[in-house]
C-alpha cells in the first residue's frame, strides 16, 4: 500500500494587524540554473494555502490553526484556531477565499470535527468572516459530511470555480465502494453554492431522490488537490492512487474516473481515463497541482500544469497539448500544495520541513543570445548578453535600417537595442501587462517595426515604440493560442496569426475576422516561428522543437523543407534578419 497522507500538510505566509514574525529561511528545493528559491519556515504540518487579492496567503496547519503570511512574515496570531481531530490524514485540510475577497470577506475551511458523546468524527466545510488578519464573528457551517471510519483519504481541497460555485474534493475514506455510490459525497468532487446548497445544474441532482445532489463528478480515490484554470474555468483533479498509478484527471461534469475498478490509463467504457498518469517508480502520491498561465518562469513553463509528488519530492510541468513533462524542482521535503503566485513565481508548501517556498527566475543572471545569419545548423555567428533570465526575447528592425536587433519584454516593460551586442537598452518603455505574450512587426508598412502584445485572444499593436495606448486592437484567435507575426502575402506589412495545437491560423490584414490561411503543421507542444527563409520577400512559418528548427518555404501543410539543429532543450527560440542581407536567420536565448 502507500505511505499515509498524514504528511499532506502545507506551509504558509502571514499578514499582520498583529505581530508579524520573520521566520528563519530554510532551504528546501533544488532548482535548475537560471532559477532561484526562497523559503519561509515556522509552520507546523501545513496542509493547504490560498492567495488573496490583497497579497496575503492563508495557510492551513493540520493541527487546526489557520495562519496568515504577509510581506514575507508569519502573523503571530492565527486567523482562527479550530478544535480538530488530526489523527492520520485528518485535520485542517483545505482553505480558500470567496470571490470578491476582501470586500466579500469570507474565508472557507475544510476540517475534521472530533467525535464527542459517542459520535464519530466527520469532515466539515465552514466559513469565517475576515477582519484584517483575524476572524471576526462566529463559524458559519455550510456542510457536514458523513461520519468517518478509517483516518485516511479525506480529500480537503477547496476552490471556487469561474461560475462562482464552490468545488470540494472529498476522499472515499478508505472504502472504495463509496467512490461509485452516488448517494454519498465520499469519493467525489462536489459543487455547491457559497452557502452549501447543491449548485444549479449539477449532473446527478434528483431532489429528494437517492443521489447526493451536490455531486459533480465521481469515481475518485482521494482528490487531495485540484486546480481551476483562471482563463476558462477548466478543472484538473489530482487523484492519489493506490499501488501503481497517480492521476491528473480532466474535470468534466458527470464524469466517472473509475475507482476502485480502474486506476491509471484505461480504455474501459464509461470511464474518464486520466489526462496524464505516472507510476510509483517516480513517486507515491500526487499532492499538488496548479495551472501556470503566465510567462513568470519563462516560456518553457508557460501555459503548463505544474504538479508535485509527496514522496518524490519533485515539481514537474505537464505540457497539456502533447503530454510531455519537464522537471522544475527536486529535493523538497514532502510537497503538498502548489500555487501560481500573482508575482509570476511558483509557490509550494512542504509538509516535512514546514516551509512555504517560492521559485522564481534568477534575475541576477543575464540572458545569453546565440544568433546565426542563416537558417542552418552550425555555430553562432554572434554571441552577446542582454537582459535577465525570464525576459521574453524577440528581434525586429527598431530603427528602420534593415537589420533586426534584440528586444526584451519583462512584465509589461520593453527594452530595445539597435545592435546585437552586449550593452544597455537604447529604448525602455512600458506597454502591455505582465503575462502578455510580446510580438513585433511593421504594422503600417512604414519601414520600421514596433511592438505589440497578445492577451487572451486579442492583439494590442502600437505604431511607435513608446509608452501609450494601442493603435490597433484586434480580436483574433483564442485564449491559450501562441501568437505568430509575418508578411504572409509579401505586401510589405506584417499581419497577425496564431498557432493552436499544431494548426496555424494566419490573417493578411490587421483587423478582426476569420483566418485567410489555415493549415496543420508541427505538433501541439512546438513553439511557432516565422521568417523569410529563402529571401523571396514573403514570411513563412516553422516550429522549434527543443534543439531543432523545422521550417517551411510555403504556408501550407507538408514536411519541413529546412531542418536546422540549433540550440538546446530549455532555450528560447527567436528569428530575425541579423545581417541585413534579406533572409532570416535563427537564434536561441539561454
Coordinates of C-alpha atoms in Angstrom, one line a residue:
X1 CA 0.0 0.0 0.0
X2 CA 1.1 3.6 0.2
X3 CA 2.7 5.9 2.7
X4 CA 0.0 7.6 4.7
X5 CA -1.1 11.0 3.5
X6 CA -0.9 12.3 7.0
X7 CA 2.2 14.0 5.6
X8 CA -0.1 16.1 3.5
X9 CA 0.1 19.4 5.3
X10 CA 1.1 22.7 3.9
X11 CA 3.0 25.8 4.8
X12 CA 2.1 29.5 4.5
X13 CA 2.7 33.1 4.8
X14 CA 1.3 35.6 7.2
X15 CA -0.3 39.1 7.4
X16 CA -0.4 41.5 10.2
X17 CA -2.6 43.7 12.0
X18 CA -0.9 41.7 14.8
X19 CA 2.8 40.9 15.1
X20 CA 4.5 39.6 12.0
X21 CA 7.3 37.2 12.9
X22 CA 10.1 37.0 10.4
X23 CA 10.7 33.2 10.4
X24 CA 14.2 32.0 9.5
X25 CA 14.6 30.9 5.9
X26 CA 15.1 27.2 5.2
X27 CA 16.5 25.7 2.0
X28 CA 14.1 23.1 0.7
X29 CA 14.5 22.6 -3.0
X30 CA 17.0 22.1 -5.8
X31 CA 16.2 24.3 -8.9
X32 CA 17.8 24.4 -12.4
X33 CA 20.3 27.1 -13.3
X34 CA 18.6 30.4 -14.0
X35 CA 16.1 30.0 -11.1
X36 CA 16.2 30.9 -7.5
X37 CA 14.4 29.6 -4.5
X38 CA 13.5 31.2 -1.2
X39 CA 11.5 29.8 1.8
X40 CA 9.8 30.9 4.9
X41 CA 9.6 28.4 7.8
X42 CA 7.9 28.3 11.2
X43 CA 4.9 26.3 10.1
X44 CA 3.7 23.1 11.8
X45 CA 2.4 20.4 9.4
X46 CA 1.0 22.8 6.8
X47 CA -1.7 21.2 4.5
X48 CA -3.1 23.9 2.1
X49 CA -2.7 27.5 1.1
X50 CA -4.7 30.2 -0.6
X51 CA -3.6 33.6 -2.1
X52 CA -5.8 36.6 -1.6
X53 CA -6.2 39.6 -3.9
X54 CA -4.6 41.8 -1.2
X55 CA -1.3 39.9 -1.3
X56 CA -1.8 37.7 1.7
X57 CA -1.5 33.9 1.9
X58 CA -3.8 31.8 4.2
X59 CA -2.1 28.6 5.3
X60 CA -3.8 25.7 7.0
X61 CA -2.0 23.7 9.6
X62 CA -3.1 20.1 10.2
X63 CA -3.5 20.7 13.9
X64 CA -6.2 23.3 13.4
X65 CA -4.5 26.7 13.2
X66 CA -5.2 28.8 10.1
X67 CA -2.2 31.1 9.7
X68 CA -1.6 34.2 7.6
X69 CA 1.5 35.2 5.8
X70 CA 2.1 38.9 4.8
X71 CA 5.1 40.6 3.4
X72 CA 7.4 37.6 4.0
X73 CA 6.4 37.2 7.6
X74 CA 4.1 35.0 9.6
X75 CA 1.5 36.7 11.6
X76 CA 1.9 35.6 15.2
X77 CA -1.8 35.2 16.0
X78 CA -3.7 32.6 13.9
X79 CA -6.6 33.8 11.9
X80 CA -8.6 31.1 13.7
X81 CA -7.8 28.1 15.8
X82 CA -10.1 25.1 15.3
X83 CA -10.6 22.1 17.5
X84 CA -9.8 19.3 15.1
X85 CA -9.2 15.6 15.0
X86 CA -5.8 15.4 13.4
X87 CA -5.3 11.6 13.6
X88 CA -3.7 10.1 10.4
X89 CA -4.7 12.2 7.5
X90 CA -7.4 14.2 9.3
X91 CA -7.2 17.7 10.5
X92 CA -7.5 21.2 8.9
X93 CA -7.0 20.2 5.3
X94 CA -8.3 23.0 3.0
X95 CA -8.7 26.7 2.7
X96 CA -9.9 29.2 0.1
X97 CA -11.4 32.7 0.0
X98 CA -14.6 33.9 -1.6
X99 CA -14.7 35.6 -5.0
X100 CA -14.5 39.3 -4.4
X101 CA -12.4 39.0 -1.3
X102 CA -11.8 41.1 0.8
X103 CA -15.0 43.0 0.0
X104 CA -16.7 39.7 0.3
X105 CA -14.8 38.7 3.5
X106 CA -15.5 35.0 3.7
X107 CA -12.6 32.6 4.4
X108 CA -13.7 28.9 3.8
X109 CA -12.1 25.9 5.5
X110 CA -12.3 22.1 5.4
X111 CA -11.5 20.3 8.6
X112 CA -12.2 17.2 10.7
X113 CA -14.6 17.7 13.6
X114 CA -13.7 15.5 16.6
X115 CA -16.2 12.9 17.7
X116 CA -18.0 13.5 21.0
X117 CA -20.6 11.8 23.1
X118 CA -20.0 8.5 21.3
X119 CA -20.4 10.2 17.8
X120 CA -17.8 9.5 15.1
X121 CA -15.7 12.3 13.7
X122 CA -16.6 13.9 10.4
X123 CA -15.4 16.4 7.9
X124 CA -16.9 19.9 7.7
X125 CA -16.8 22.9 5.5
X126 CA -17.4 26.3 7.1
X127 CA -16.6 30.0 6.6
X128 CA -15.4 32.7 8.9
X129 CA -15.6 36.4 8.3
X130 CA -12.2 38.2 8.0
X131 CA -11.4 41.3 9.9
X132 CA -7.9 42.0 8.8
X133 CA -5.7 39.1 9.8
X134 CA -8.0 37.6 12.4
X135 CA -11.5 36.2 12.2
X136 CA -14.4 38.3 13.2
X137 CA -17.7 36.7 14.2
X138 CA -18.8 33.1 14.6
X139 CA -18.3 30.0 12.5
X140 CA -20.8 29.5 9.6
X141 CA -21.2 25.8 8.9
X142 CA -22.3 25.1 5.3
X143 CA -21.6 21.3 5.0
X144 CA -21.3 18.4 7.5
X145 CA -20.0 15.3 5.6
X146 CA -20.8 11.7 6.7
X147 CA -19.2 10.1 9.8
X148 CA -15.7 8.8 9.2
X149 CA -14.3 5.3 9.6
X150 CA -10.6 5.0 8.8
X151 CA -8.4 8.1 9.3
X152 CA -7.2 8.2 5.6
X153 CA -8.5 9.5 2.3
X154 CA -10.2 12.7 3.5
X155 CA -9.5 14.9 0.4
X156 CA -9.9 18.5 1.6
X157 CA -9.2 20.8 -1.3
X158 CA -11.4 23.9 -1.8
X159 CA -11.6 26.2 -4.8
X160 CA -14.2 28.4 -6.3
X161 CA -15.0 27.8 -10.0
X162 CA -15.3 30.6 -12.5
X163 CA -19.1 30.2 -12.2
X164 CA -19.0 31.4 -8.6
X165 CA -19.7 28.0 -7.1
X166 CA -17.6 26.2 -4.6
X167 CA -15.9 22.9 -5.6
X168 CA -14.9 20.5 -2.8
X169 CA -12.6 17.4 -3.1
X170 CA -13.8 14.6 -0.9
X171 CA -11.9 11.3 -0.4
X172 CA -13.6 7.9 -0.2
X173 CA -12.4 7.4 3.4
X174 CA -10.5 4.2 2.6
X175 CA -13.7 2.4 1.3
X176 CA -13.5 2.1 -2.5
X177 CA -17.2 1.4 -2.9
X178 CA -18.0 4.9 -1.7
X179 CA -16.5 6.3 -4.9
X180 CA -19.1 4.7 -7.1
X181 CA -22.1 5.3 -4.8
X182 CA -23.9 8.5 -5.9
X183 CA -25.9 8.5 -2.6
X184 CA -22.8 9.5 -0.6
X185 CA -20.5 12.6 -1.1
X186 CA -17.4 10.4 -0.4
X187 CA -15.0 9.8 -3.3
X188 CA -16.4 12.8 -5.2
X189 CA -15.9 16.3 -6.4
X190 CA -18.8 18.3 -5.1
X191 CA -20.2 21.6 -6.4
X192 CA -22.2 23.8 -4.1
X193 CA -23.3 27.4 -3.8
X194 CA -21.3 29.7 -1.4
X195 CA -23.8 28.8 1.3
X196 CA -23.5 25.0 0.7
X197 CA -26.7 24.2 -1.2
X198 CA -26.4 22.0 -4.3
X199 CA -25.4 24.2 -7.2
X200 CA -27.9 24.6 -10.1
X201 CA -27.1 22.3 -13.0
X202 CA -25.4 19.6 -11.1
X203 CA -25.5 16.4 -13.2
X204 CA -27.0 14.0 -10.7
X205 CA -29.5 16.2 -8.9
X206 CA -32.7 14.4 -8.3
X207 CA -34.2 16.4 -5.5
X208 CA -35.3 14.1 -2.7
X209 CA -34.2 11.0 -4.7
X210 CA -31.3 8.6 -4.0
X211 CA -28.5 10.8 -5.3
X212 CA -26.5 13.3 -3.4
X213 CA -27.4 16.5 -5.3
X214 CA -24.1 18.1 -4.6
X215 CA -22.1 15.5 -6.7
X216 CA -20.4 17.0 -9.8
X217 CA -18.0 14.1 -10.6
X218 CA -17.3 10.7 -9.0
X219 CA -15.1 7.6 -9.0
X220 CA -12.3 9.3 -7.1
X221 CA -10.0 7.8 -4.5
X222 CA -8.5 10.8 -2.8
X223 CA -8.6 14.1 -4.6
X224 CA -6.4 15.8 -2.1
X225 CA -5.7 18.7 -4.5
X226 CA -7.3 20.0 -7.7
X227 CA -7.0 23.3 -9.6
X228 CA -9.2 25.7 -11.6
X229 CA -7.7 27.4 -14.7
X230 CA -8.3 31.1 -14.3
X231 CA -8.7 31.8 -18.0
X232 CA -11.6 29.4 -18.7
X233 CA -12.5 27.6 -15.5
X234 CA -11.2 24.2 -16.7
X235 CA -10.6 21.9 -13.7
X236 CA -7.8 19.3 -13.3
X237 CA -8.1 16.8 -10.4
X238 CA -5.1 15.3 -8.8
X239 CA -6.3 11.9 -7.6
X240 CA -4.0 10.0 -5.3
X241 CA -3.6 6.4 -6.4
X242 CA -3.1 3.1 -4.5
X243 CA -0.3 0.7 -5.5
X244 CA 0.6 1.7 -9.1
X245 CA -0.6 4.9 -10.6
X246 CA -1.0 8.6 -9.8
X247 CA -3.5 10.6 -12.0
X248 CA -4.2 14.0 -13.4
X249 CA -7.9 13.9 -14.5
X250 CA -9.7 16.5 -16.6
X251 CA -12.7 17.7 -14.6
X252 CA -16.0 17.0 -16.5
X253 CA -19.5 17.3 -15.1
X254 CA -20.9 13.9 -14.5
X255 CA -17.6 12.1 -15.2
X256 CA -16.7 8.7 -13.6
X257 CA -13.0 8.3 -13.0
X258 CA -13.2 4.6 -12.4
X259 CA -12.0 4.0 -8.8
X260 CA -12.0 1.3 -7.5
X261 CA -12.5 -0.7 -10.7
X262 CA -9.6 1.1 -12.5
X263 CA -6.5 3.1 -11.7
X264 CA -4.3 4.8 -14.2
X265 CA -4.7 4.6 -18.0
X266 CA -7.8 2.7 -19.1
X267 CA -10.0 2.1 -22.1
X268 CA -12.9 0.8 -20.0
X269 CA -16.2 2.0 -21.4
X270 CA -17.9 4.7 -19.4
X271 CA -14.7 5.7 -17.5
X272 CA -12.9 9.0 -18.0
X273 CA -9.3 8.0 -18.1
X274 CA -6.5 10.3 -16.9
X275 CA -5.0 13.1 -19.0
X276 CA -1.7 12.0 -17.5
X277 CA -0.6 9.3 -15.1
X278 CA 2.8 8.2 -13.7
X279 CA 3.9 5.1 -11.9
X280 CA 5.2 4.6 -8.4
X281 CA 8.8 4.2 -9.5
X282 CA 8.7 8.0 -9.7
X283 CA 6.8 8.9 -6.5
X284 CA 3.9 7.8 -4.3
X285 CA 1.2 10.4 -4.1
X286 CA 0.3 13.4 -6.3
X287 CA -0.2 16.1 -3.8
X288 CA -0.2 19.4 -5.6
X289 CA -1.2 20.9 -8.8
X290 CA -1.7 24.4 -10.4
X291 CA -2.2 25.9 -13.8
X292 CA 0.7 28.2 -14.6
X293 CA -0.6 30.5 -17.4
X294 CA 1.9 33.4 -17.1
X295 CA 5.4 33.8 -18.5
X296 CA 6.8 34.3 -15.0
X297 CA 9.0 31.2 -15.1
X298 CA 9.9 31.8 -18.8
X299 CA 8.4 30.4 -21.9
X300 CA 9.4 26.8 -21.1
X301 CA 7.0 26.7 -18.2
X302 CA 4.2 29.0 -19.5
X303 CA 0.8 27.5 -20.0
X304 CA 1.7 24.2 -18.4
X305 CA 0.1 22.3 -15.5
X306 CA 2.6 22.1 -12.6
X307 CA 2.3 19.2 -10.2
X308 CA 4.2 17.6 -7.3
X309 CA 4.7 14.3 -5.6
X310 CA 4.8 13.7 -1.8
X311 CA 7.5 11.0 -1.8
X312 CA 9.3 12.0 -5.0
X313 CA 9.8 15.5 -3.6
X314 CA 9.7 17.0 -7.1
X315 CA 7.7 19.6 -9.1
X316 CA 7.1 18.9 -12.7
X317 CA 5.4 20.7 -15.6
X318 CA 3.0 19.0 -17.9
X319 CA 2.5 20.3 -21.5
X320 CA -1.2 19.9 -21.7
X321 CA -1.2 19.8 -25.5
X322 CA 1.2 16.9 -26.1
X323 CA 1.7 15.2 -22.7
X324 CA 5.4 15.9 -22.4
X325 CA 6.8 16.6 -18.9
X326 CA 9.8 18.6 -17.8
X327 CA 11.1 19.0 -14.2
X328 CA 11.3 22.2 -12.3
X329 CA 12.5 21.3 -8.8
X330 CA 13.5 18.4 -6.7
X331 CA 14.6 17.6 -3.1
X332 CA 11.5 19.1 -1.5
X333 CA 10.6 17.5 1.9
X334 CA 7.1 16.2 1.2
X335 CA 5.4 18.9 -1.0
X336 CA 1.7 19.1 -0.5
X337 CA 0.4 22.2 -2.4
X338 CA 1.3 24.4 -5.3
X339 CA 0.0 27.9 -6.3
X340 CA 0.8 30.3 -9.2
X341 CA 1.5 33.5 -7.4
X342 CA 0.4 36.9 -8.5
X343 CA 4.1 37.9 -8.6
X344 CA 4.8 35.4 -11.5
X345 CA 6.5 32.9 -9.2
X346 CA 5.6 29.4 -8.3
X347 CA 4.8 28.8 -4.6
X348 CA 4.8 25.5 -2.8
X349 CA 4.2 24.0 0.6
X350 CA 6.5 21.4 2.2
X351 CA 4.9 19.3 4.9
X352 CA 8.1 17.7 6.0
X353 CA 10.1 20.9 6.6
X354 CA 7.1 23.2 7.5
X355 CA 8.0 25.8 4.9
X356 CA 6.4 27.7 2.1
X357 CA 8.7 28.1 -0.8
X358 CA 8.9 30.5 -3.8
X359 CA 10.6 29.5 -7.1
X360 CA 11.3 32.4 -9.5
X361 CA 13.6 33.3 -12.3
X362 CA 17.1 34.3 -11.2
X363 CA 17.2 37.9 -12.5
X364 CA 20.8 38.2 -11.4
X365 CA 21.8 36.0 -14.4
X366 CA 21.8 37.7 -17.8
X367 CA 20.2 36.3 -21.0
X368 CA 22.8 35.0 -23.4
X369 CA 22.0 35.1 -27.1
X370 CA 23.4 32.9 -29.9
X371 CA 22.5 34.1 -33.4
X372 CA 23.1 32.6 -36.8
X373 CA 22.7 34.6 -40.0
X374 CA 21.2 31.7 -41.9
X375 CA 18.5 29.1 -41.0
X376 CA 21.0 26.2 -40.9
X377 CA 22.9 24.1 -38.3
X378 CA 26.3 25.3 -37.2
X379 CA 27.9 27.6 -34.7
X380 CA 26.8 31.0 -33.7
X381 CA 27.8 34.0 -35.8
X382 CA 27.4 36.3 -32.9
X383 CA 27.1 35.8 -29.1
X384 CA 26.1 38.5 -26.6
X385 CA 24.3 39.1 -23.3
X386 CA 21.4 41.3 -22.7
X387 CA 18.6 41.5 -20.2
X388 CA 17.7 39.0 -17.5
X389 CA 16.6 35.4 -17.2
X390 CA 12.9 35.3 -17.6
X391 CA 12.7 38.1 -20.1
X392 CA 10.9 37.1 -23.3
X393 CA 13.2 37.8 -26.4
X394 CA 12.4 38.8 -29.9
X395 CA 14.1 40.6 -32.8
X396 CA 12.8 43.3 -35.0
X397 CA 14.0 46.3 -37.1
X398 CA 13.5 49.1 -34.4
X399 CA 15.3 51.9 -36.3
X400 CA 14.4 51.0 -39.9
X401 CA 18.0 50.3 -41.1
X402 CA 17.1 46.9 -42.5
X403 CA 18.6 44.8 -39.7
X404 CA 16.7 43.1 -36.9
X405 CA 18.1 43.6 -33.4
X406 CA 17.3 42.3 -30.0
X407 CA 14.3 43.4 -27.8
X408 CA 13.1 42.0 -24.5
X409 CA 9.7 42.1 -22.8
X410 CA 9.6 41.9 -19.0
X411 CA 6.3 42.1 -17.1
X412 CA 4.9 44.9 -19.2
X413 CA 8.2 46.8 -19.9
X414 CA 10.2 46.7 -23.2
X415 CA 14.0 47.0 -23.5
X416 CA 15.2 47.5 -27.1
X417 CA 18.7 47.7 -28.6
X418 CA 19.7 48.8 -32.1
X419 CA 22.7 46.5 -32.3
X420 CA 23.1 42.8 -31.5
X421 CA 25.8 43.3 -28.8
X422 CA 26.2 43.4 -25.1
X423 CA 25.1 46.8 -23.6
X424 CA 22.3 48.7 -22.1
X425 CA 18.9 49.2 -23.7
X426 CA 18.6 52.2 -26.1
X427 CA 14.9 52.4 -25.6
X428 CA 12.9 51.5 -22.5
X429 CA 9.1 52.0 -22.1
X430 CA 6.0 50.3 -20.8
X431 CA 3.3 48.7 -22.9
X432 CA 1.2 45.7 -22.1
X433 CA 0.7 43.8 -18.8
X434 CA 2.6 41.0 -17.0
X435 CA 1.7 37.7 -18.6
X436 CA 1.1 39.1 -22.0
X437 CA 3.0 37.5 -25.0
X438 CA 5.0 40.0 -26.9
X439 CA 5.1 40.5 -30.7
X440 CA 6.7 43.0 -33.1
X441 CA 6.3 43.9 -36.7
X442 CA 5.8 46.6 -39.3
X443 CA 2.0 47.1 -38.8
X444 CA 1.5 50.0 -41.2
X445 CA 4.1 49.4 -43.9
X446 CA 6.2 52.4 -42.7
X447 CA 9.6 50.6 -42.8
X448 CA 10.1 50.4 -39.0
X449 CA 9.0 47.7 -36.7
X450 CA 7.1 48.4 -33.5
X451 CA 5.7 46.4 -30.6
X452 CA 2.5 44.7 -29.6
X453 CA 1.2 42.1 -27.2
X454 CA -1.2 39.2 -27.4
X455 CA -3.6 38.7 -24.5
X456 CA -6.4 36.1 -24.3
X457 CA -7.3 36.1 -27.9
X458 CA -6.7 39.8 -28.6
X459 CA -3.7 41.6 -30.2
X460 CA -2.8 45.1 -29.0
X461 CA -0.5 46.8 -31.5
X462 CA 1.4 50.1 -31.5
X463 CA 2.8 52.0 -34.4
X464 CA 5.6 53.6 -32.3
X465 CA 7.9 52.3 -29.7
X466 CA 7.0 54.3 -26.6
X467 CA 4.5 54.2 -23.8
X468 CA 0.9 54.8 -24.7
X469 CA -2.3 53.1 -25.7
X470 CA -2.7 50.6 -28.5
X471 CA -3.1 52.0 -32.0
X472 CA -4.9 48.8 -33.1
X473 CA -6.9 46.3 -31.1
X474 CA -7.6 43.1 -33.0
X475 CA -9.6 40.1 -31.7
X476 CA -8.1 37.1 -33.4
X477 CA -7.5 33.6 -32.0
X478 CA -8.5 32.1 -28.7
X479 CA -7.1 32.3 -25.1
X480 CA -4.2 29.8 -24.9
X481 CA -3.1 30.3 -28.6
X482 CA 0.5 31.3 -29.3
X483 CA 0.9 34.5 -31.5
X484 CA 2.9 34.5 -34.7
X485 CA 3.5 37.5 -36.9
X486 CA 4.7 37.9 -40.5
X487 CA 4.3 39.4 -44.0
X488 CA 2.3 36.4 -45.3
X489 CA 1.4 37.9 -48.7
X490 CA 4.6 39.9 -49.4
X491 CA 3.0 43.3 -49.5
X492 CA 5.4 45.0 -47.0
X493 CA 3.1 44.9 -44.0
X494 CA 3.3 42.4 -41.1
X495 CA 0.0 40.9 -40.0
X496 CA -1.2 38.6 -37.2
X497 CA -1.6 34.9 -36.8
X498 CA -1.9 32.3 -34.1
X499 CA -0.7 28.7 -33.5
X500 CA -3.1 26.3 -31.8
X501 CA -2.4 22.6 -31.1
X502 CA -0.4 22.1 -34.3
X503 CA -2.5 24.3 -36.6
X504 CA -1.6 27.8 -37.9
X505 CA -4.3 30.5 -38.5
X506 CA -3.0 33.5 -40.5
X507 CA -4.6 36.8 -41.5
X508 CA -3.4 39.1 -44.3
X509 CA -4.9 42.2 -42.6
X510 CA -4.6 43.6 -39.1
X511 CA -8.3 43.5 -38.5
X512 CA -10.7 41.2 -36.7
X513 CA -12.0 38.5 -38.9
X514 CA -11.6 34.9 -40.0
X515 CA -8.2 33.4 -40.9
X516 CA -7.1 33.8 -44.6
X517 CA -4.9 30.7 -44.3
X518 CA -5.5 27.7 -42.0
X519 CA -3.2 24.6 -42.2
X520 CA -1.7 22.0 -39.9
X521 CA 2.0 21.9 -39.3
X522 CA 4.1 20.8 -36.4
X523 CA 3.0 19.3 -33.1
X524 CA 0.8 20.8 -30.3
X525 CA 3.8 21.3 -28.0
X526 CA 6.0 23.0 -30.6
X527 CA 6.9 26.7 -30.5
X528 CA 5.9 28.6 -33.6
X529 CA 8.4 30.7 -35.5
X530 CA 8.3 32.7 -38.7
X531 CA 10.7 34.2 -41.2
X532 CA 11.7 34.7 -44.8
X533 CA 13.9 31.6 -45.0
X534 CA 14.6 31.8 -48.8
X535 CA 14.8 35.6 -49.3
X536 CA 11.8 35.8 -51.6
X537 CA 10.1 38.6 -49.6
X538 CA 7.4 36.5 -48.0
X539 CA 7.2 35.3 -44.5
X540 CA 6.6 31.6 -44.0
X541 CA 6.2 29.5 -40.9
X542 CA 8.2 27.0 -38.9
X543 CA 8.3 25.4 -35.5
X544 CA 11.0 24.9 -32.9
X545 CA 11.2 21.6 -31.1
X546 CA 13.8 21.7 -28.4
X547 CA 17.1 21.8 -30.3
X548 CA 15.7 21.8 -33.8
X549 CA 14.2 24.3 -36.2
X550 CA 11.7 22.8 -38.7
X551 CA 11.0 25.4 -41.4
X552 CA 8.8 25.6 -44.5
X553 CA 9.1 27.9 -47.5
X554 CA 5.3 27.9 -48.1
X555 CA 2.4 28.5 -45.7
X556 CA 0.8 25.1 -46.2
X557 CA 0.6 21.6 -44.7
X558 CA 3.6 19.5 -45.5
X559 CA 7.0 18.3 -44.3
X560 CA 9.9 20.6 -43.3
X561 CA 12.0 21.9 -46.1
X562 CA 14.7 23.1 -43.8
X563 CA 15.8 21.2 -40.7
X564 CA 18.4 23.1 -38.6
X565 CA 19.7 21.6 -35.4
X566 CA 20.5 24.5 -33.2
X567 CA 20.2 25.3 -29.5
X568 CA 19.4 23.1 -26.5
X569 CA 16.3 22.0 -24.6
X570 CA 15.3 24.8 -22.3
X571 CA 16.5 27.5 -24.8
X572 CA 14.0 30.1 -26.1
X573 CA 14.0 30.3 -30.0
X574 CA 14.0 33.5 -32.0
X575 CA 14.4 34.6 -35.6
X576 CA 15.5 37.7 -37.5
X577 CA 17.4 39.3 -40.4
X578 CA 20.5 39.7 -38.3
X579 CA 23.0 40.8 -41.1
X580 CA 20.6 42.9 -43.2
X581 CA 21.1 40.6 -46.2
X582 CA 17.4 40.0 -46.8
X583 CA 16.9 36.5 -45.4
X584 CA 16.0 35.3 -41.9
X585 CA 18.4 33.7 -39.5
X586 CA 17.8 31.7 -36.4
X587 CA 18.7 32.3 -32.7
X588 CA 18.3 31.0 -29.2
X589 CA 18.3 32.8 -25.9
X590 CA 19.7 30.9 -22.9

